[in-house]
Coordinates of C-alpha atoms in Angstrom, one line a residue:
Chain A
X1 CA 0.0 0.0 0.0
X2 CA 1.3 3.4 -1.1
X3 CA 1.7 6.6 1.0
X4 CA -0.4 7.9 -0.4
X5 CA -3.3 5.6 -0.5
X6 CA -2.6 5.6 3.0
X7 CA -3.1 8.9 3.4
X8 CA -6.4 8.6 1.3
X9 CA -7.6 5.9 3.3
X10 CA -6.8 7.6 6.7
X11 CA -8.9 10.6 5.5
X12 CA -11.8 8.8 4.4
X13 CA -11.8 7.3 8.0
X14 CA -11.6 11.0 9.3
X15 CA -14.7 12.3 7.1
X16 CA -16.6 9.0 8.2
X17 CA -15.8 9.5 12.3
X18 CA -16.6 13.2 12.3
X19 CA -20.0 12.7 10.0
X20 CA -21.3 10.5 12.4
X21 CA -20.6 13.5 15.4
X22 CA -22.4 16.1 13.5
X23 CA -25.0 13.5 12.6
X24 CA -25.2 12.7 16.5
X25 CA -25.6 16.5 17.3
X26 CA -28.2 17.2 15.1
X27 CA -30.5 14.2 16.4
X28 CA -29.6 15.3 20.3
X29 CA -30.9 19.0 19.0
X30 CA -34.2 17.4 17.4
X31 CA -34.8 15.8 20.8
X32 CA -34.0 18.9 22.7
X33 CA -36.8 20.6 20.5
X34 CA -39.0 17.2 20.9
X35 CA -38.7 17.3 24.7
X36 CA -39.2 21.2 25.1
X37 CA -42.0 20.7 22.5
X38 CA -43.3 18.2 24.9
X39 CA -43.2 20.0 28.0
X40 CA -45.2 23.1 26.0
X41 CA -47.9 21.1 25.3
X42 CA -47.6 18.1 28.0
X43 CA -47.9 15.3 25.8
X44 CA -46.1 12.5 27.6
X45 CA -46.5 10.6 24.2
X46 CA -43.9 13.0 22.2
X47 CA -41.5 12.6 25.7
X48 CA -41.8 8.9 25.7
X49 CA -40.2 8.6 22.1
X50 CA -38.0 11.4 23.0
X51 CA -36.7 9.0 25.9
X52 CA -36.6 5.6 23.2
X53 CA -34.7 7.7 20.8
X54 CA -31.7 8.8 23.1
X55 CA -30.4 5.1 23.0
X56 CA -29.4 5.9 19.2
X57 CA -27.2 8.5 20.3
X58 CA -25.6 6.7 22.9
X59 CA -25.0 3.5 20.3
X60 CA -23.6 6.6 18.0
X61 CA -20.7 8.1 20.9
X62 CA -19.6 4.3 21.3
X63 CA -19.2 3.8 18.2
X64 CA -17.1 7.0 17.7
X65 CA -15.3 6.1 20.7
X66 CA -14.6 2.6 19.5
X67 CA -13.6 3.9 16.3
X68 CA -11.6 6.4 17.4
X69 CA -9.3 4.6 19.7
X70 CA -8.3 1.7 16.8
X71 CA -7.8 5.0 14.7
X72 CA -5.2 6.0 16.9
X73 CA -3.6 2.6 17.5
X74 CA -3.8 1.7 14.3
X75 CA -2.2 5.1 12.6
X76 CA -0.1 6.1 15.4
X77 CA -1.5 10.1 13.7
X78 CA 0.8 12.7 15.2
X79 CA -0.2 16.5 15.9
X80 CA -2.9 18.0 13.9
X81 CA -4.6 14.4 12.8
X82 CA -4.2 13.3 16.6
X83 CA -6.2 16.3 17.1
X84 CA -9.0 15.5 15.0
X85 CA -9.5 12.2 16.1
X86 CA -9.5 13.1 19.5
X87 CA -11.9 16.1 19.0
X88 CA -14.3 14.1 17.9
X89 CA -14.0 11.6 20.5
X90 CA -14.9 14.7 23.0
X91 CA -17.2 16.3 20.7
X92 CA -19.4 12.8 20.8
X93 CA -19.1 12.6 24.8
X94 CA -20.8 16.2 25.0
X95 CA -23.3 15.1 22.2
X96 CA -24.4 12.2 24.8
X97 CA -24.6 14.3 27.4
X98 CA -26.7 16.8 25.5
X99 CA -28.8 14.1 24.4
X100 CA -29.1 12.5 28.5
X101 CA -30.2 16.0 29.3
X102 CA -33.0 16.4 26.8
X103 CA -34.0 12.9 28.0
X104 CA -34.3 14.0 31.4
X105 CA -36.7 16.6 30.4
X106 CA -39.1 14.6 28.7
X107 CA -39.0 11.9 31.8
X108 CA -39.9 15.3 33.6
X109 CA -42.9 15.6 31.2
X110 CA -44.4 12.5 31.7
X111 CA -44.3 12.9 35.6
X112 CA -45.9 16.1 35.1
X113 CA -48.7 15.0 32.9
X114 CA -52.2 16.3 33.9
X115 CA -50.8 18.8 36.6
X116 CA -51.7 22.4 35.9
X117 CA -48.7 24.7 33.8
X118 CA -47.8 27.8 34.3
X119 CA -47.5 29.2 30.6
X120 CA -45.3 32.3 31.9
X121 CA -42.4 29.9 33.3
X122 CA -43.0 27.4 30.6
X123 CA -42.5 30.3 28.3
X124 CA -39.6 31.0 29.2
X125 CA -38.0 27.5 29.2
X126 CA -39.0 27.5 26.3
X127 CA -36.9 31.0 25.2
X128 CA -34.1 29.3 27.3
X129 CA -34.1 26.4 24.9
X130 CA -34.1 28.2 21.7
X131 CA -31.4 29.8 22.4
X132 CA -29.3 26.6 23.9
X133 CA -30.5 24.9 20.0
X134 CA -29.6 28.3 17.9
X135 CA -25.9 27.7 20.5
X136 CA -25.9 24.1 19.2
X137 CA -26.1 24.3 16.0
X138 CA -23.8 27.1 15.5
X139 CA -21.5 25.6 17.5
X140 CA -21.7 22.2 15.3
X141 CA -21.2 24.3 12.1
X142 CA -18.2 25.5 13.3
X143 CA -16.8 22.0 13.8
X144 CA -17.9 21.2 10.6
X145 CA -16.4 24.5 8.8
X146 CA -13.2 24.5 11.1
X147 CA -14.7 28.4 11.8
X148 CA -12.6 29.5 14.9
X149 CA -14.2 33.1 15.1
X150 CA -17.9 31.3 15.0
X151 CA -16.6 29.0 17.9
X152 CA -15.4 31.7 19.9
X153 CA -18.9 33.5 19.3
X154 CA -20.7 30.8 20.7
X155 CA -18.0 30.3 23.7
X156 CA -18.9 34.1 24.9
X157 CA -22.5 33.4 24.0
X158 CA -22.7 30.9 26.9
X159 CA -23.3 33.9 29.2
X160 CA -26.6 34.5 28.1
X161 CA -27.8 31.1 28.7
X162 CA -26.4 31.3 32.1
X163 CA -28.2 34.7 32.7
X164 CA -31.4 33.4 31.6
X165 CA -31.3 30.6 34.1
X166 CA -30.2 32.9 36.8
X167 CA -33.4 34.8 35.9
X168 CA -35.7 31.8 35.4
X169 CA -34.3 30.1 38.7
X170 CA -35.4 33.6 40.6
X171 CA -39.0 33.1 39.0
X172 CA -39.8 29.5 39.7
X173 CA -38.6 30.2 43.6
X174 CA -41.0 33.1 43.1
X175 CA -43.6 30.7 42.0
X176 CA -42.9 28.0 44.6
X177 CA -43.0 30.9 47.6
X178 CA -46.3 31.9 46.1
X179 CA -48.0 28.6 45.3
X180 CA -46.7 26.3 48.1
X181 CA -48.6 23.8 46.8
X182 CA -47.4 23.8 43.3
X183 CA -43.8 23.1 44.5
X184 CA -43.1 19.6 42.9
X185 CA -44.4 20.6 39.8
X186 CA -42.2 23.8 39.9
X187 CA -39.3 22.1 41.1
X188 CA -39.4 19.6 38.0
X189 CA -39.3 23.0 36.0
X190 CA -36.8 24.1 38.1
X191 CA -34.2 20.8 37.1
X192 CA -35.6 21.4 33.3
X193 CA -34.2 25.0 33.7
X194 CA -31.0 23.7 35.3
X195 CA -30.9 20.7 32.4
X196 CA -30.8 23.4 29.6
X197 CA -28.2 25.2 31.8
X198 CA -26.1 22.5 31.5
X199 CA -26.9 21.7 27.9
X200 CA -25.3 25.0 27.5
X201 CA -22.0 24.3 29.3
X202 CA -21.5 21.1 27.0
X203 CA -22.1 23.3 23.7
X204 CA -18.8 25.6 25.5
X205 CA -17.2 22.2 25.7
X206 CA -17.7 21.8 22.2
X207 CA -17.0 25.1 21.3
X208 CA -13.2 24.6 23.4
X209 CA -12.6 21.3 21.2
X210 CA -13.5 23.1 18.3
X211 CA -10.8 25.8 19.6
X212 CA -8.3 23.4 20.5
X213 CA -8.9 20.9 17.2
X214 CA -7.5 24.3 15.2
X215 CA -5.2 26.2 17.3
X216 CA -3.6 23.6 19.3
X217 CA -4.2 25.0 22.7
X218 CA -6.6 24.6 25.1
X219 CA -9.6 27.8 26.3
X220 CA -9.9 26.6 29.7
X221 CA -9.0 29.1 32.1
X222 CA -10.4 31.8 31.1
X223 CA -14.1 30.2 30.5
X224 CA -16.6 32.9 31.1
X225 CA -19.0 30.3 32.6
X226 CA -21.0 31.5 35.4
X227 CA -23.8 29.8 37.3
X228 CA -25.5 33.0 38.8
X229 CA -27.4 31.7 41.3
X230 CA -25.0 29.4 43.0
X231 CA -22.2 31.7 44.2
X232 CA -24.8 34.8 45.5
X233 CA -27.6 34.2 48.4
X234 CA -30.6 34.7 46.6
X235 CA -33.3 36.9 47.9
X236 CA -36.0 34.6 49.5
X237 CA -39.9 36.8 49.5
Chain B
X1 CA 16.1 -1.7 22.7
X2 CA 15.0 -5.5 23.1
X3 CA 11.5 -6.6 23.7
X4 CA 11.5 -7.4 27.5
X5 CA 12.7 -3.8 28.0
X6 CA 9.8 -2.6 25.7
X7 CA 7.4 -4.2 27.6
X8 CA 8.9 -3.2 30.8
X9 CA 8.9 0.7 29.7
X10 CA 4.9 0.2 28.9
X11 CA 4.4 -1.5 32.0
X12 CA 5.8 1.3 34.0
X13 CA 3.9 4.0 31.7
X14 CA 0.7 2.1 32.5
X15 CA 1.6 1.8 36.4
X16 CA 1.9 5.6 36.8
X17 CA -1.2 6.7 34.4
X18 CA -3.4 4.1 37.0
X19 CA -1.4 5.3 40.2
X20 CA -2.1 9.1 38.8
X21 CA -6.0 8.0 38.2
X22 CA -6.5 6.1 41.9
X23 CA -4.6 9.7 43.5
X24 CA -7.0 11.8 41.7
X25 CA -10.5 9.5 43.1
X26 CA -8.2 10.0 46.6
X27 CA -8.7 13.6 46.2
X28 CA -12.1 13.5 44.6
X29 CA -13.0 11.6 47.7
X30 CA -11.5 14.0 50.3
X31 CA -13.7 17.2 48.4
X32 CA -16.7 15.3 48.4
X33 CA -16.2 14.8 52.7
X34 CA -14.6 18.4 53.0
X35 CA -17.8 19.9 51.3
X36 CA -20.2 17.8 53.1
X37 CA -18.6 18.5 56.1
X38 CA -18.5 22.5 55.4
X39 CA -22.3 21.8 55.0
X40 CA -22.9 20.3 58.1
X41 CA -21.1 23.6 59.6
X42 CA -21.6 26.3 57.7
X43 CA -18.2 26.4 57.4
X44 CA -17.3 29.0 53.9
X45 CA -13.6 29.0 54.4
X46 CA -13.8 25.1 54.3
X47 CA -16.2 25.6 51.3
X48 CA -14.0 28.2 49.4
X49 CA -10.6 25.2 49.7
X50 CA -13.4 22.6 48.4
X51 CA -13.3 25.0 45.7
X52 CA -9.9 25.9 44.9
X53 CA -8.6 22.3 45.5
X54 CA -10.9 20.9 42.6
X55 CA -8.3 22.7 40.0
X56 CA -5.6 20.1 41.5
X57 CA -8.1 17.0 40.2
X58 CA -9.2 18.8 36.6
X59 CA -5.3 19.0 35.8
X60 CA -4.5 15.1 36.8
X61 CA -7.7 14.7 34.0
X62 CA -6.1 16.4 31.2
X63 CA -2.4 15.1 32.1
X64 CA -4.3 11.2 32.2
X65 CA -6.1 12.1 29.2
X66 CA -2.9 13.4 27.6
X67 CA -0.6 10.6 28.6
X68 CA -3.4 7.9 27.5
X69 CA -4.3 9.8 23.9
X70 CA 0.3 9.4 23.9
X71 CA 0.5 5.9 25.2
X72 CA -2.0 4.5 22.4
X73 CA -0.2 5.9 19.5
X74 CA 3.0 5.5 20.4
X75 CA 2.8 1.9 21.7
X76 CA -0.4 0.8 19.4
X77 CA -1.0 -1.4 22.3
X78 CA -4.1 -4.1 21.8
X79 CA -6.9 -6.1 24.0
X80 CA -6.6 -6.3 27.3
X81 CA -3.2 -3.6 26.7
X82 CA -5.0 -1.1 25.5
X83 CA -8.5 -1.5 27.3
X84 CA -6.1 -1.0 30.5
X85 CA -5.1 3.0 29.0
X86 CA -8.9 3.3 27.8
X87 CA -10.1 2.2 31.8
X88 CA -7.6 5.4 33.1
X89 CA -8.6 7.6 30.5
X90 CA -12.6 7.1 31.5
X91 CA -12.3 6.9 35.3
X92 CA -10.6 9.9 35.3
X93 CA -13.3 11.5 33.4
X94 CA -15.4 10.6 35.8
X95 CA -13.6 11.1 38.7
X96 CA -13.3 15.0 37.7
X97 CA -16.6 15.2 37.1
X98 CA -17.0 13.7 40.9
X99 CA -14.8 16.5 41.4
X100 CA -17.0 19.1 40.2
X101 CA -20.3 17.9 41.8
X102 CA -18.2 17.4 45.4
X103 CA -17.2 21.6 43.9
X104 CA -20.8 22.5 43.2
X105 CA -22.1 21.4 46.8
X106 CA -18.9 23.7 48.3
X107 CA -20.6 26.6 46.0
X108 CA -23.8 26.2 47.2
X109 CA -22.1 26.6 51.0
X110 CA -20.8 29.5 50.5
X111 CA -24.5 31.1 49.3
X112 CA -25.9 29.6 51.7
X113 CA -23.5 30.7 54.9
X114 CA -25.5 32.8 57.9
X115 CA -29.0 31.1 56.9
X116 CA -30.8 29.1 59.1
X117 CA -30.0 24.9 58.7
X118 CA -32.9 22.3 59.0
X119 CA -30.8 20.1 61.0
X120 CA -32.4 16.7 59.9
X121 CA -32.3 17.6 56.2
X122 CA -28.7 18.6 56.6
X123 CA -28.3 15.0 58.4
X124 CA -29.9 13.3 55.4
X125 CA -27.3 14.6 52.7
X126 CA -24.7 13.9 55.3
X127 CA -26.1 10.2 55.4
X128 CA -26.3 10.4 51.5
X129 CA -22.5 11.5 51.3
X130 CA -21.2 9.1 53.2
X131 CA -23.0 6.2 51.2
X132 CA -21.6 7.9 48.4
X133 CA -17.7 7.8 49.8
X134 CA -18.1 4.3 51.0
X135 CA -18.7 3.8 47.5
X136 CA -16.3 5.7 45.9
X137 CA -13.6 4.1 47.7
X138 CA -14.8 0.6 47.4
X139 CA -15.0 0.9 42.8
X140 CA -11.3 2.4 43.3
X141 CA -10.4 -0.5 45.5
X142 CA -12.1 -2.6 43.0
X143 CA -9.9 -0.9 40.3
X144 CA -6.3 -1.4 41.9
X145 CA -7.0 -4.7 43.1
X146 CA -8.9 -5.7 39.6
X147 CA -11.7 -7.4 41.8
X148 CA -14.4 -7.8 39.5
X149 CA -16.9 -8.8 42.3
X150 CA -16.8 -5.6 44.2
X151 CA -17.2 -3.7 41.1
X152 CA -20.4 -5.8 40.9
X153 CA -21.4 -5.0 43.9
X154 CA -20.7 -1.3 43.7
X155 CA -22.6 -1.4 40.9
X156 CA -25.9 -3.3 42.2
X157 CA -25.9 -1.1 45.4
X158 CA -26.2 2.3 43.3
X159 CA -30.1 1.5 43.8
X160 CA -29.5 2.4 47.8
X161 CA -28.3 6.2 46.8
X162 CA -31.3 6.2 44.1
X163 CA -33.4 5.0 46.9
X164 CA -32.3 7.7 49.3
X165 CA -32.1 10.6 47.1
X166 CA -35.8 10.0 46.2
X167 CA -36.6 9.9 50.2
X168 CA -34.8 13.2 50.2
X169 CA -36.6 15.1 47.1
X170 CA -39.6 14.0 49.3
X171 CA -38.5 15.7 52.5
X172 CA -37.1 18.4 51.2
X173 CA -40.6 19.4 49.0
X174 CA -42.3 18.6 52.0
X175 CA -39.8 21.3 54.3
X176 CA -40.7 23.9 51.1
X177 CA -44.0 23.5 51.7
X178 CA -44.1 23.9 55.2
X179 CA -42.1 26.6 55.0
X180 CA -42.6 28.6 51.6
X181 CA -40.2 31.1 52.7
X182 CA -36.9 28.8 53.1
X183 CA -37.4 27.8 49.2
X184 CA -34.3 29.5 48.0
X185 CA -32.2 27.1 51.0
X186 CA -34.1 24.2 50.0
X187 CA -33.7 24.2 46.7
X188 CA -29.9 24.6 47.7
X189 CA -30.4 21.4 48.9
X190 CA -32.1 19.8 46.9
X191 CA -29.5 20.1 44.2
X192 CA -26.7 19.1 46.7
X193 CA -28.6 15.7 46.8
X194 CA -29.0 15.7 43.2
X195 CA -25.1 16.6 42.8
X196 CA -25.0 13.1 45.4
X197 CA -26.9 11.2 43.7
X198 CA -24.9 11.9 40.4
X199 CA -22.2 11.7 42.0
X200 CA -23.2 7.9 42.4
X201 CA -24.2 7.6 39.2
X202 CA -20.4 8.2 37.9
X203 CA -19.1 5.6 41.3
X204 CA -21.7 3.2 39.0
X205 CA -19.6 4.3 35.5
X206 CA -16.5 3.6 36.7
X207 CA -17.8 0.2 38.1
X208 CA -18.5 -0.7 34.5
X209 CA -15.5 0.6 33.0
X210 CA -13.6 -2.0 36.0
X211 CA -16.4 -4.2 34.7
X212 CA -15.2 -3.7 31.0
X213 CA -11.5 -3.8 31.4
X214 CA -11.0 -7.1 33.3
X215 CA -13.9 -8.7 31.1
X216 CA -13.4 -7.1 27.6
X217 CA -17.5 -6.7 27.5
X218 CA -19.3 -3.6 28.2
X219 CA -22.0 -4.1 31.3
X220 CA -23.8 -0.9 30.5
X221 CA -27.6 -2.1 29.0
X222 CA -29.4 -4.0 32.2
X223 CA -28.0 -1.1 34.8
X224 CA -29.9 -0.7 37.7
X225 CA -30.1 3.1 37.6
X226 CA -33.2 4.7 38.3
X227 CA -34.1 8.4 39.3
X228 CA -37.4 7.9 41.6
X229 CA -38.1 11.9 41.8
X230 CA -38.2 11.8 37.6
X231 CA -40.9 9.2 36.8
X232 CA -43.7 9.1 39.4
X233 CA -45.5 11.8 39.9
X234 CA -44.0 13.0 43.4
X235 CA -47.7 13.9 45.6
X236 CA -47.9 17.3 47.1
X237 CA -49.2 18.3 50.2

């Protein structure tokens, strides 16, 4: 086998491995919108398949994984390739964990079915989510383009996820105080809020790989990543 | 270089990824009692160390990560060889992420200093914690040792943490609706014992991953856990 059909072969391998991560992300985003879609109109029938369908991503980040660790013992790929491979191997762990998140909401769903909703909060889970999927699937395009000033957008953009959970955390404690007896409903909204907090923190993970896959280097330290309403003492009514 | 020495070198390598994996769960541990413990007492200055010290565990990570993405592509090591590198490189992923939930429970300290403490909710997380440790320390025993019964075990008795996080999420709803204006502290709480409980849930990973790399088969499909608080509708009051 020549160089260069090695060199053709080890490519193909590439294209194939990183296909399946964006092909991962885009069917953790369609149940993020399923489960959030869900939870808008509590129908614990759209959260049950949401909750089947999260086994196909997990069967997709093994099967990265898998692939990409006999990639690297088979190739022995130095600098830049080593990179790849290994972006993608992180890139499919956040995917999975983006996809367990959206899961959790619709399990959420269907032990909230019947029980009253309070369209303001639901509202604005709802905002919370659109922007986590609009951070997703920017984020995925810059993998996909190698676009370092569109991964560093998204990286910054983190901020506003974490500000709108800071602000949806104050309401729902709002709600509880006045509604005592609404509180395990609220507090299911309250982990839903959380999850997409969290969703948000993986697409920064992703948006560091994305970093790191191009430049070399990691973004960690100075990762603007703020849970607001951990660190103050919230105001209680 | 002849090769016995060759296999002598990767020996070593592997030795020091694994002892650099079991001093990292060491640490994780310690966090996870030093933040519990700053709970029981209110105790910020213990809270803001928890904090600081979980740096020390995310670098041993990327240096494990680093050393096991090196040791596979230099040494193109295969079966039970390389599923020894792919074990480190996993359990220390989820040791830092043990790391950051023992963190997130330190965070939630500090927000919390100079409020009020319902004692026997504070006792409950305590009891959770220390379930959590004991198993903690038995999967890493299970790891050096390669005893693939106590990862079993560890990974059966998961369903005890399940069983007492759910009895928690109980008492704490019931505390918030008792007394509607503590919310903001019991929701504190309530995602400490969510931070324990997934804390367990990553003690259960690493059982399978001990599971995986003394078998060669994954043991991930009939796990045990289960969320109580996500399913059943919890009753109000």
């Amino acid at each position: 086998m020549g160089e260069q059909h090695i060199v053709q072969a080890f490519d193909q391998e590439l294209r194939d491995i990183t296909g399946r991560v964006v092909e991962s992300a885009a069917l953790a985003g369609d149940l993020l919108a399923r489960a959030v879609a869900a939870l808008a109109k509590m129908d614990a029938a759209v959260a049950r398949a949401v909750i089947a369908d999260d086994r196909r991503i997990d069967q997709m980040q093994r099967e990265v994984e898998e692939r990409a660790i006999l990639m690297i013992a088979r190739r022995q790929p130095m600098a830049r390739d080593l990179r790849e491979i290994v972006a993608a191997f992180r890139i499919a762990n956040d995917v999975e964990r983006i996809g367990d998140l959206a899961k959790n909401i619709a399990k959420r769903v269907v032990a909230l079915q019947g029980q009253p909703q309070p369209a303001e909060l639901i509202d604005g889970l709802q905002r919370m989510a659109e922007l986590g999927l609009d951070q997703l699937s920017k984020v995925m395009a810059a993998y996909s383009s190698r676009d370092l000033s569109l991964a560093l957008e998204v990286w910054t953009q983190d901020e506003w996820i974490d500000a709108r959970y800071t602000s949806m955390f104050q309401e729902i404690l709002d709600h509880m105080i006045a509604e005592p007896r609404n509180v395990a409903l609220a507090t299911h909204l309250l982990f839903s809020a959380k999850n997409l907090e969290r969703i948000g923190d993986h697409t920064t993970n992703i948006a560091e790989t994305v970093h790191y896959l191009i430049t070399g280097t990691p973004l960690t330290d100075e990762r603007p990543k703020q849970d607001g309403t951990v660190m103050p003492v919230p105001t209680v009514g």
